[in-house]
Short mmCIF file of C-alpha atoms in Angstrom, two decimals:
data_model
loop_
_atom_site.label_atom_id
_atom_site.label_comp_id
_atom_site.label_asym_id
_atom_site.label_seq_id
_atom_site.Cartn_x
_atom_site.Cartn_y
_atom_site.Cartn_z
CA MET A 62 -8.30 63.86 -26.43
CA THR A 63 -11.00 61.31 -26.19
CA ASN A 64 -9.79 58.30 -24.45
CA VAL A 65 -10.98 54.55 -24.32
CA VAL A 66 -9.54 52.33 -21.69
CA LEU A 67 -8.68 48.70 -22.83
CA VAL A 68 -8.64 46.37 -19.84
CA GLY A 69 -7.66 42.65 -20.27
CA THR A 70 -5.06 39.85 -20.11
CA LEU A 71 -2.17 40.87 -22.33
CA ASP A 72 -0.60 37.49 -22.08
CA THR A 73 -3.54 35.28 -23.48
CA LYS A 74 -5.27 38.08 -25.54
CA GLY A 75 -2.27 40.49 -26.28
CA VAL A 76 -2.72 40.07 -30.05
CA GLU A 77 -6.28 40.73 -30.06
CA TYR A 78 -5.89 43.75 -27.67
CA GLY A 79 -3.20 45.18 -29.95
CA TRP A 80 -5.65 44.81 -32.91
CA LEU A 81 -8.07 46.82 -30.75
CA ARG A 82 -5.90 49.57 -29.95
CA GLU A 83 -4.71 49.94 -33.65
CA GLY A 84 -8.38 50.36 -34.58
CA LEU A 85 -9.19 52.86 -31.95
CA LEU A 86 -5.94 54.84 -32.99
CA ARG A 87 -7.08 54.88 -36.60
CA ALA A 88 -10.37 56.09 -35.34
CA GLY A 89 -8.62 59.20 -33.69
CA ILE A 90 -9.19 57.72 -30.21
CA GLU A 91 -6.36 57.76 -27.59
CA VAL A 92 -5.95 54.47 -25.70
CA VAL A 93 -5.05 53.57 -22.15
CA MET A 94 -3.95 50.00 -21.98
CA VAL A 95 -4.42 47.99 -18.71
CA ASP A 96 -2.86 44.68 -18.18
CA THR A 97 -4.64 42.23 -15.92
CA GLY A 98 -2.61 39.23 -17.06
CA ILE A 99 -0.79 36.98 -14.44
CA MET A 100 1.34 34.00 -15.63
CA GLY A 101 2.57 34.64 -19.15
CA GLU A 102 4.51 37.47 -20.67
CA PRO A 103 2.40 40.32 -22.16
CA ARG A 104 2.39 40.22 -25.93
CA VAL A 105 1.91 44.13 -26.19
CA PRO A 106 3.06 46.83 -24.00
CA ALA A 107 0.64 48.21 -21.38
CA ASP A 108 0.19 51.71 -20.20
CA VAL A 109 -0.76 50.38 -16.64
CA PRO A 110 1.42 47.11 -16.17
CA ARG A 111 0.26 44.16 -14.38
CA ALA A 112 2.43 44.78 -11.34
CA GLU A 113 0.85 48.13 -10.80
CA VAL A 114 -2.80 46.66 -11.16
CA ALA A 115 -1.92 44.14 -8.59
CA ARG A 116 -0.61 46.71 -6.25
CA ALA A 117 -3.87 48.67 -6.60
CA ALA A 118 -5.49 45.48 -5.05
CA GLY A 119 -2.97 45.51 -2.13
CA ALA A 120 -1.42 42.41 -3.72
CA ASP A 121 2.06 41.31 -4.98
CA LEU A 122 2.24 40.07 -8.43
CA ALA A 123 5.31 37.72 -7.72
CA GLU A 124 3.19 36.13 -4.81
CA LEU A 125 0.24 35.67 -6.91
CA ARG A 126 2.29 33.93 -9.48
CA ALA A 127 4.11 31.76 -6.78
CA THR A 128 0.84 30.50 -5.18
CA ALA A 129 -0.61 29.23 -8.45
CA ASP A 130 -4.12 29.80 -7.29
CA ARG A 131 -5.90 30.85 -10.30
CA GLY A 132 -9.18 31.86 -8.35
CA ALA A 133 -7.36 34.09 -5.90
CA ALA A 134 -5.26 35.66 -8.66
CA VAL A 135 -8.39 36.49 -10.72
CA THR A 136 -9.96 37.93 -7.67
CA ALA A 137 -7.04 40.03 -6.76
CA MET A 138 -6.51 41.42 -10.33
CA ALA A 139 -10.27 42.17 -10.59
CA ARG A 140 -9.86 44.30 -7.47
CA GLY A 141 -6.83 45.94 -9.01
CA ALA A 142 -8.67 46.57 -12.20
CA GLU A 143 -11.52 48.25 -10.39
CA ALA A 144 -9.35 50.54 -8.37
CA THR A 145 -7.41 51.39 -11.67
CA LEU A 146 -10.46 52.10 -13.80
CA LEU A 147 -11.84 54.43 -11.03
CA ARG A 148 -8.57 56.39 -10.67
CA LEU A 149 -8.34 56.73 -14.50
CA HIS A 150 -12.06 58.04 -14.41
CA VAL A 151 -11.40 60.55 -11.64
CA GLU A 152 -8.36 61.84 -13.67
CA GLY A 153 -10.45 62.36 -16.68
CA ARG A 154 -8.65 59.67 -18.81
CA LEU A 155 -11.55 57.25 -19.32
CA HIS A 156 -14.38 58.23 -21.60
CA ALA A 157 -15.31 54.54 -22.40
CA VAL A 158 -13.93 51.04 -21.36
CA LEU A 159 -13.57 48.18 -23.79
CA ALA A 160 -12.81 44.60 -22.81
CA ILE A 161 -12.60 41.30 -24.47
CA GLY A 162 -12.50 37.75 -22.88
CA GLY A 163 -13.76 34.31 -21.89
CA SER A 164 -15.02 33.60 -18.37
CA GLY A 165 -12.11 34.74 -16.52
CA GLY A 166 -11.34 37.82 -18.53
CA THR A 167 -15.14 38.80 -18.66
CA SER A 168 -15.26 38.36 -14.80
CA ILE A 169 -12.14 40.79 -14.19
CA ALA A 170 -13.40 43.38 -16.63
CA THR A 171 -16.89 43.53 -15.77
CA ARG A 172 -16.21 43.91 -11.91
CA ALA A 173 -14.02 46.98 -12.91
CA MET A 174 -16.93 48.23 -15.19
CA ARG A 175 -19.56 47.82 -12.62
CA ALA A 176 -17.61 50.02 -10.14
CA LEU A 177 -17.85 52.94 -12.73
CA PRO A 178 -20.88 55.46 -12.56
CA LEU A 179 -24.05 54.74 -14.74
CA GLY A 180 -23.55 56.63 -17.96
CA VAL A 181 -19.75 55.80 -18.43
CA PRO A 182 -19.94 53.66 -21.65
CA LYS A 183 -18.81 50.06 -21.01
CA VAL A 184 -18.49 47.52 -23.74
CA MET A 185 -17.72 43.81 -23.09
CA VAL A 186 -17.18 41.42 -25.95
CA SER A 187 -17.36 37.91 -24.31
CA SER A 188 -17.88 34.25 -25.23
CA MET A 189 -20.15 34.05 -22.33
CA ALA A 190 -22.44 36.80 -23.73
CA SER A 191 -25.13 34.24 -25.16
CA GLY A 192 -25.89 32.86 -21.76
CA ASP A 193 -26.97 34.18 -18.39
CA VAL A 194 -24.99 37.39 -17.93
CA SER A 195 -26.52 38.77 -14.78
CA PRO A 196 -23.43 37.82 -12.75
CA TYR A 197 -21.32 40.00 -14.96
CA VAL A 198 -23.79 42.97 -15.73
CA GLY A 199 -25.47 43.14 -12.23
CA SER A 200 -27.39 46.32 -11.99
CA SER A 201 -24.81 48.34 -14.20
CA ASP A 202 -25.22 49.56 -17.77
CA ILE A 203 -22.64 47.25 -19.52
CA THR A 204 -23.11 46.56 -23.03
CA MET A 205 -22.34 42.65 -23.55
CA MET A 206 -21.58 41.56 -27.09
CA TYR A 207 -21.35 37.91 -28.18
CA SER A 208 -18.07 36.94 -29.66
CA VAL A 209 -19.68 33.96 -31.42
CA VAL A 210 -16.35 32.10 -31.55
CA ASP A 211 -13.83 32.13 -28.69
CA ILE A 212 -11.46 35.05 -28.59
CA ALA A 213 -8.39 33.03 -29.77
CA GLY A 214 -6.80 34.76 -32.59
CA LEU A 215 -8.25 37.06 -35.31
CA ASN A 216 -10.28 35.27 -38.21
CA THR A 217 -13.14 35.76 -40.49
CA ILE A 218 -15.84 35.85 -37.74
CA SER A 219 -13.84 37.59 -34.98
CA GLU A 220 -12.57 40.42 -36.92
CA PRO A 221 -15.87 42.02 -38.00
CA ILE A 222 -17.17 41.60 -34.42
CA LEU A 223 -14.05 43.18 -32.82
CA ALA A 224 -14.20 46.06 -35.41
CA ASN A 225 -17.95 46.65 -34.29
CA ALA A 226 -16.81 46.67 -30.79
CA VAL A 227 -14.12 49.35 -31.59
CA ALA A 228 -16.59 51.61 -33.60
CA ALA A 229 -19.07 51.20 -30.76
CA ALA A 230 -16.56 52.03 -27.99
CA ALA A 231 -15.21 54.90 -30.20
CA GLY A 232 -18.60 56.32 -30.80
CA MET A 233 -19.79 56.06 -27.23
CA ALA A 234 -16.73 57.85 -25.89
CA ARG A 235 -16.98 60.72 -28.20
CA ALA A 236 -20.58 61.19 -27.35
CA HIS A 237 -19.78 60.79 -23.78
CA GLU A 238 -17.19 63.50 -23.86
CA ARG A 239 -19.19 65.77 -25.97
CA ALA A 240 -22.00 65.55 -23.31
CA GLY A 241 -19.66 66.73 -20.70
CA CYS A 242 -19.21 63.22 -19.44
CA LEU A 243 -22.84 63.08 -18.45
CA GLU A 244 -23.39 60.57 -15.60
CA LEU A 245 -26.27 59.81 -13.11
CA ARG A 246 -26.37 62.58 -10.79
CA ARG A 247 -27.02 62.76 -7.04
CA PRO A 248 -30.36 64.24 -5.64
CA ALA A 249 -30.89 67.77 -6.67
CA ARG A 250 -30.45 70.23 -3.81
CA PRO A 251 -32.87 73.09 -3.06
CA GLY A 252 -32.30 75.96 -5.49
CA SER A 253 -30.99 73.69 -8.23
CA ASP A 254 -32.58 73.66 -11.62
CA ALA A 255 -32.37 69.71 -11.72
CA ARG A 256 -35.39 67.94 -11.18
CA PRO A 257 -34.98 65.61 -8.04
CA LEU A 258 -34.99 61.87 -8.78
CA VAL A 259 -37.50 59.55 -7.34
CA ALA A 260 -37.58 55.75 -7.78
CA ALA A 261 -40.99 53.91 -8.37
CA SER A 262 -41.32 50.13 -8.61
CA MET A 263 -43.94 48.69 -11.13
CA ALA A 264 -45.23 45.49 -12.83
CA GLY A 265 -47.83 45.01 -15.45
CA VAL A 266 -50.41 44.28 -12.71
CA THR A 267 -49.85 47.44 -10.87
CA THR A 268 -49.20 49.80 -14.03
CA THR A 269 -52.29 51.93 -13.60
CA GLY A 270 -51.74 52.93 -9.99
CA VAL A 271 -47.91 53.51 -10.46
CA ASP A 272 -48.62 55.55 -13.61
CA ALA A 273 -50.97 57.78 -11.62
CA ALA A 274 -48.35 58.26 -8.89
CA ARG A 275 -45.63 59.02 -11.53
CA GLU A 276 -47.70 61.53 -13.21
CA ARG A 277 -48.63 63.26 -9.96
CA LEU A 278 -44.88 63.35 -8.85
CA THR A 279 -44.05 64.84 -12.20
CA GLU A 280 -46.54 67.52 -11.63
CA LEU A 281 -44.85 68.35 -8.39
CA GLY A 282 -41.42 68.60 -9.87
CA TYR A 283 -39.62 65.33 -9.82
CA GLU A 284 -38.03 63.09 -12.33
CA VAL A 285 -39.42 59.58 -11.72
CA LEU A 286 -37.37 56.53 -12.80
CA VAL A 287 -39.55 53.45 -12.98
CA PHE A 288 -38.09 50.05 -12.21
CA HIS A 289 -39.76 46.79 -13.41
CA VAL A 290 -39.86 44.29 -10.69
CA SER A 291 -37.97 41.59 -12.75
CA GLY A 292 -35.50 40.64 -10.11
CA THR A 293 -32.92 42.71 -11.84
CA GLY A 294 -34.98 45.93 -11.55
CA GLY A 295 -35.46 45.48 -7.87
CA ARG A 296 -31.66 44.83 -7.53
CA THR A 297 -30.93 47.96 -9.37
CA LEU A 298 -33.21 50.07 -7.54
CA GLU A 299 -31.74 48.97 -4.21
CA THR A 300 -28.16 49.53 -5.60
CA LEU A 301 -29.18 53.30 -6.65
CA ALA A 302 -31.13 53.97 -3.40
CA GLY A 303 -28.02 52.80 -1.36
CA GLN A 304 -25.85 55.20 -3.45
CA GLY A 305 -27.95 58.12 -2.30
CA VAL A 306 -29.08 58.74 -5.97
CA PHE A 307 -32.85 59.28 -4.99
CA ALA A 308 -34.53 62.08 -3.16
CA GLY A 309 -37.33 59.61 -2.31
CA VAL A 310 -38.58 55.99 -3.16
CA LEU A 311 -42.09 55.05 -4.10
CA ASP A 312 -41.95 51.32 -3.69
CA LEU A 313 -45.50 50.41 -4.52
CA THR A 314 -44.69 46.84 -5.99
CA LEU A 315 -43.04 44.15 -4.05
CA SER A 316 -43.60 40.96 -6.03
CA GLU A 317 -40.04 40.19 -5.91
CA ILE A 318 -40.37 39.49 -2.14
CA ALA A 319 -43.02 36.92 -2.70
CA ASP A 320 -40.78 35.20 -5.49
CA ASP A 321 -38.02 35.20 -2.96
CA LEU A 322 -40.15 33.45 -0.36
CA CYS A 323 -41.92 30.95 -2.59
CA GLY A 324 -39.13 29.99 -5.15
CA GLY A 325 -40.43 32.22 -8.10
CA ILE A 326 -38.07 33.10 -10.99
CA LEU A 327 -38.14 36.95 -10.46
CA THR A 328 -36.62 37.17 -6.97
CA ALA A 329 -34.27 40.37 -6.13
CA GLY A 330 -32.82 38.44 -3.42
CA PRO A 331 -33.08 38.70 0.39
CA ASP A 332 -31.88 42.29 0.65
CA ARG A 333 -34.87 43.73 -1.39
CA LEU A 334 -36.63 46.66 0.53
CA THR A 335 -33.77 47.54 2.63
CA ALA A 336 -31.43 50.00 0.90
CA ALA A 337 -33.61 53.11 1.21
CA GLY A 338 -34.28 52.52 4.79
CA ARG A 339 -30.69 51.89 5.48
CA ALA A 340 -29.49 55.06 3.71
CA GLY A 341 -32.23 57.13 5.36
CA VAL A 342 -33.99 57.93 2.16
CA PRO A 343 -37.77 58.90 2.50
CA GLN A 344 -39.76 56.09 1.17
CA VAL A 345 -43.62 55.19 0.69
CA VAL A 346 -44.16 51.43 0.35
CA SER A 347 -47.08 49.50 -0.68
CA LEU A 348 -47.84 45.74 -1.09
CA GLY A 349 -48.47 45.66 -4.89
CA ALA A 350 -48.49 42.12 -6.44
CA LEU A 351 -47.87 40.51 -3.13
CA ASP A 352 -50.90 38.38 -4.18
CA MET A 353 -48.94 36.44 -6.67
CA VAL A 354 -45.68 34.46 -7.42
CA LYS A 355 -44.18 34.34 -10.85
CA PHE A 356 -42.95 31.22 -12.71
CA GLY A 357 -41.78 30.65 -16.27
CA PRO A 358 -43.95 29.14 -19.18
CA LEU A 359 -46.96 26.96 -17.90
CA ASP A 360 -45.14 23.62 -18.74
CA SER A 361 -42.14 24.74 -16.50
CA LEU A 362 -44.48 25.24 -13.44
CA PRO A 363 -43.17 23.16 -10.48
CA GLU A 364 -45.37 20.04 -9.43
CA ARG A 365 -46.09 21.75 -6.15
CA ALA A 366 -47.64 24.68 -7.73
CA ARG A 367 -49.91 22.89 -10.34
CA TYR A 368 -52.72 22.49 -8.02
CA ARG A 369 -52.85 26.21 -7.03
CA ARG A 370 -54.76 29.14 -8.54
CA VAL A 371 -52.75 29.36 -11.84
CA ARG A 372 -52.90 32.06 -14.49
CA VAL A 373 -51.03 32.51 -17.69
CA HIS A 374 -49.72 35.97 -17.57
CA ASN A 375 -47.97 35.62 -20.98
CA PRO A 376 -46.14 32.85 -22.89
CA SER A 377 -43.03 33.44 -20.68
CA ILE A 378 -44.71 34.04 -17.18
CA THR A 379 -47.23 31.88 -15.23
CA VAL A 380 -48.31 33.30 -11.82
CA ILE A 381 -49.97 31.47 -9.01
CA ARG A 382 -52.00 33.10 -6.08
CA THR A 383 -50.11 33.39 -2.67
CA THR A 384 -51.96 31.53 0.02
CA GLU A 385 -53.14 32.97 3.41
CA ALA A 386 -50.28 31.39 5.28
CA GLU A 387 -47.65 32.86 2.66
CA CYS A 388 -49.38 36.27 3.08
CA THR A 389 -48.81 36.13 6.79
CA GLU A 390 -45.15 35.42 6.35
CA LEU A 391 -44.95 38.12 3.61
CA GLY A 392 -46.37 40.68 5.91
CA ARG A 393 -44.04 39.75 8.72
CA ARG A 394 -41.06 39.96 6.16
CA VAL A 395 -41.99 43.48 4.96
CA ALA A 396 -42.28 44.55 8.50
CA ASP A 397 -38.97 43.26 9.58
CA LYS A 398 -37.34 45.14 6.63
CA LEU A 399 -39.23 48.54 7.41
CA ARG A 400 -38.84 48.63 11.15
CA THR A 401 -35.20 49.04 10.83
CA ALA A 402 -35.45 52.06 8.58
CA THR A 403 -33.61 55.21 9.50
CA GLY A 404 -35.35 57.58 7.34
CA PRO A 405 -39.02 58.49 6.93
CA THR A 406 -41.22 55.46 6.19
CA GLU A 407 -44.91 54.96 5.51
CA VAL A 408 -46.83 52.00 4.00
CA CYS A 409 -49.86 52.66 2.06
CA VAL A 410 -52.32 49.78 2.30
CA PRO A 411 -54.91 49.28 -0.61
CA LEU A 412 -57.72 47.50 1.26
CA GLN A 413 -59.53 46.41 -1.93
CA GLY A 414 -56.74 44.58 -3.83
CA LEU A 415 -53.05 44.44 -4.72
CA SER A 416 -53.17 43.92 -8.47
CA THR A 417 -55.37 43.82 -11.49
CA LEU A 418 -55.94 40.12 -10.70
CA GLY A 419 -56.63 40.89 -7.04
CA ALA A 420 -59.09 43.57 -7.39
CA PRO A 421 -62.72 42.98 -6.66
CA GLY A 422 -64.21 40.60 -9.25
CA GLY A 423 -60.61 39.42 -10.27
CA PRO A 424 -59.43 35.84 -10.15
CA TYR A 425 -57.01 36.48 -7.29
CA HIS A 426 -59.38 38.61 -5.22
CA ASP A 427 -59.02 36.85 -1.83
CA PRO A 428 -59.94 39.10 1.06
CA ALA A 429 -58.92 36.52 3.84
CA ALA A 430 -55.30 36.14 2.29
CA ASP A 431 -55.10 39.98 1.98
CA ARG A 432 -56.38 40.51 5.62
CA ALA A 433 -53.61 38.01 6.87
CA LEU A 434 -51.00 40.23 5.11
CA PHE A 435 -52.33 43.42 6.35
CA SER A 436 -52.47 41.92 9.96
CA ALA A 437 -49.02 40.50 9.95
CA LEU A 438 -47.63 43.86 8.71
CA ARG A 439 -49.39 45.85 11.34
CA GLN A 440 -48.28 43.57 14.30
CA GLY A 441 -44.68 43.58 12.79
CA LEU A 442 -44.61 47.42 12.55
CA ARG A 443 -46.11 47.93 16.05
CA GLY A 444 -43.81 50.28 18.10
CA SER A 445 -41.71 51.19 15.19
CA ALA A 446 -41.31 54.48 13.51
CA ALA A 447 -42.88 53.24 10.21
CA ALA A 448 -46.67 54.59 9.71
CA VAL A 449 -49.38 52.54 8.20
CA ARG A 450 -52.28 54.35 6.19
CA ASP A 451 -55.21 52.36 4.80
CA TYR A 452 -56.97 53.26 1.69
CA ASP A 453 -60.43 51.82 0.73
CA THR A 454 -59.33 51.50 -2.76
CA HIS A 455 -57.53 48.82 -4.87
CA ILE A 456 -53.84 49.51 -5.90
CA ASN A 457 -54.69 50.45 -9.69
CA ASP A 458 -57.16 53.19 -8.47
CA PRO A 459 -55.65 56.53 -9.71
CA VAL A 460 -56.83 58.07 -6.27
CA PHE A 461 -54.49 55.52 -4.49
CA GLY A 462 -51.48 56.47 -6.82
CA ARG A 463 -51.94 60.14 -6.45
CA ALA A 464 -52.19 59.80 -2.66
CA ALA A 465 -49.15 57.73 -2.33
CA ALA A 466 -47.29 60.22 -4.49
CA ASP A 467 -48.47 63.11 -2.27
CA ARG A 468 -47.47 61.34 0.91
CA LEU A 469 -43.81 60.80 -0.49
CA HIS A 470 -43.74 64.50 -1.53
CA ALA A 471 -44.76 65.62 1.92
CA MET A 472 -42.14 63.46 3.46
CA ILE A 473 -39.42 64.74 1.06
CA ARG A 474 -40.35 68.54 1.89
CA ALA A 475 -40.29 67.78 5.54
CA GLU A 476 -36.88 66.04 5.47
CA ARG A 477 -35.36 68.94 3.38
CA ALA A 478 -36.93 71.64 5.77
CA ALA A 479 -35.38 70.00 8.64
CA ALA A 480 -32.00 69.72 6.90
#
């Protein structure tokens, strides 16, 4: 049978979860109800009771109640929900997961959802879904639905929204089961019919070069997954690289590191450019878009940036040119991240520019700042295993993209031959 797991607090949202269960059963879907409530009594019966969820987190439900520390209890039940959903997935009893909630329920359910593989359907109906959902979604494929009204009873507005959620979860679960529970695969092994996966990072200002690399890698037999360096994109690339999903990483666009240094809005955090090296995955890195920092609309530009070289990238994004001093620090940071890599690592340096704006004749063409970046990078990598290769092109020259792709292909082949 096709199974949808419902996970939530059956004391505060029991009536609503009972309604969801009835809707799924009418649709011909089997239901596994997981209770993550703590204090009140459940309003509907659970297939996995709350005490069992707490035990899965190494906690005792009675002790969680006695301490009356809501934060600690929510954290424990989130851990338990994560362990429970993973177990149900391994047992083949989870073809989709559906949850409803406010801030607490959303926090518990989405932690559990994020632990499931990409491709497993995940639907979260939340009163938090019209705001910043990045803490809940992270780098996963959770589908967020805004509840419009708070989830507090069934009414004229909540019923059609919850009915849509039931239909979405049921349809996703059936499709997932029919597809043989298709999920993101690990790297294809030699002799496998599957094309090995390669990750590539790209921004609008590096598209031409990355596209050339992607096309070349496709010719060489790889499936290339391109991640937009939007903060979330870089974090997702890092997560999947750390999980061993990729045969190699072509990280040609590092603007998120510039945003992290200079206070831009699209930072991927301090761990960007570390996961592939830590996992020993072959990686070819370049310095794409380190010549700029991204901010929001022009009228939101911080005072400190207003007197820099400013360009309106689009109505939502304004960019400023990184200075010589900032480029020196960026080179040092990139080198620090790469020198600890445990797998094959090369840096391809496009000497004639790092973006469409930074190419010769472009508004951000600044050879002195670029040289500061290159010099700091080389100095930081001196004595490390990472190789640096110079190319007398700009990053969007197709010759550069194809050369970077060929270098990654050679590294992957050498790594597999040695295995």
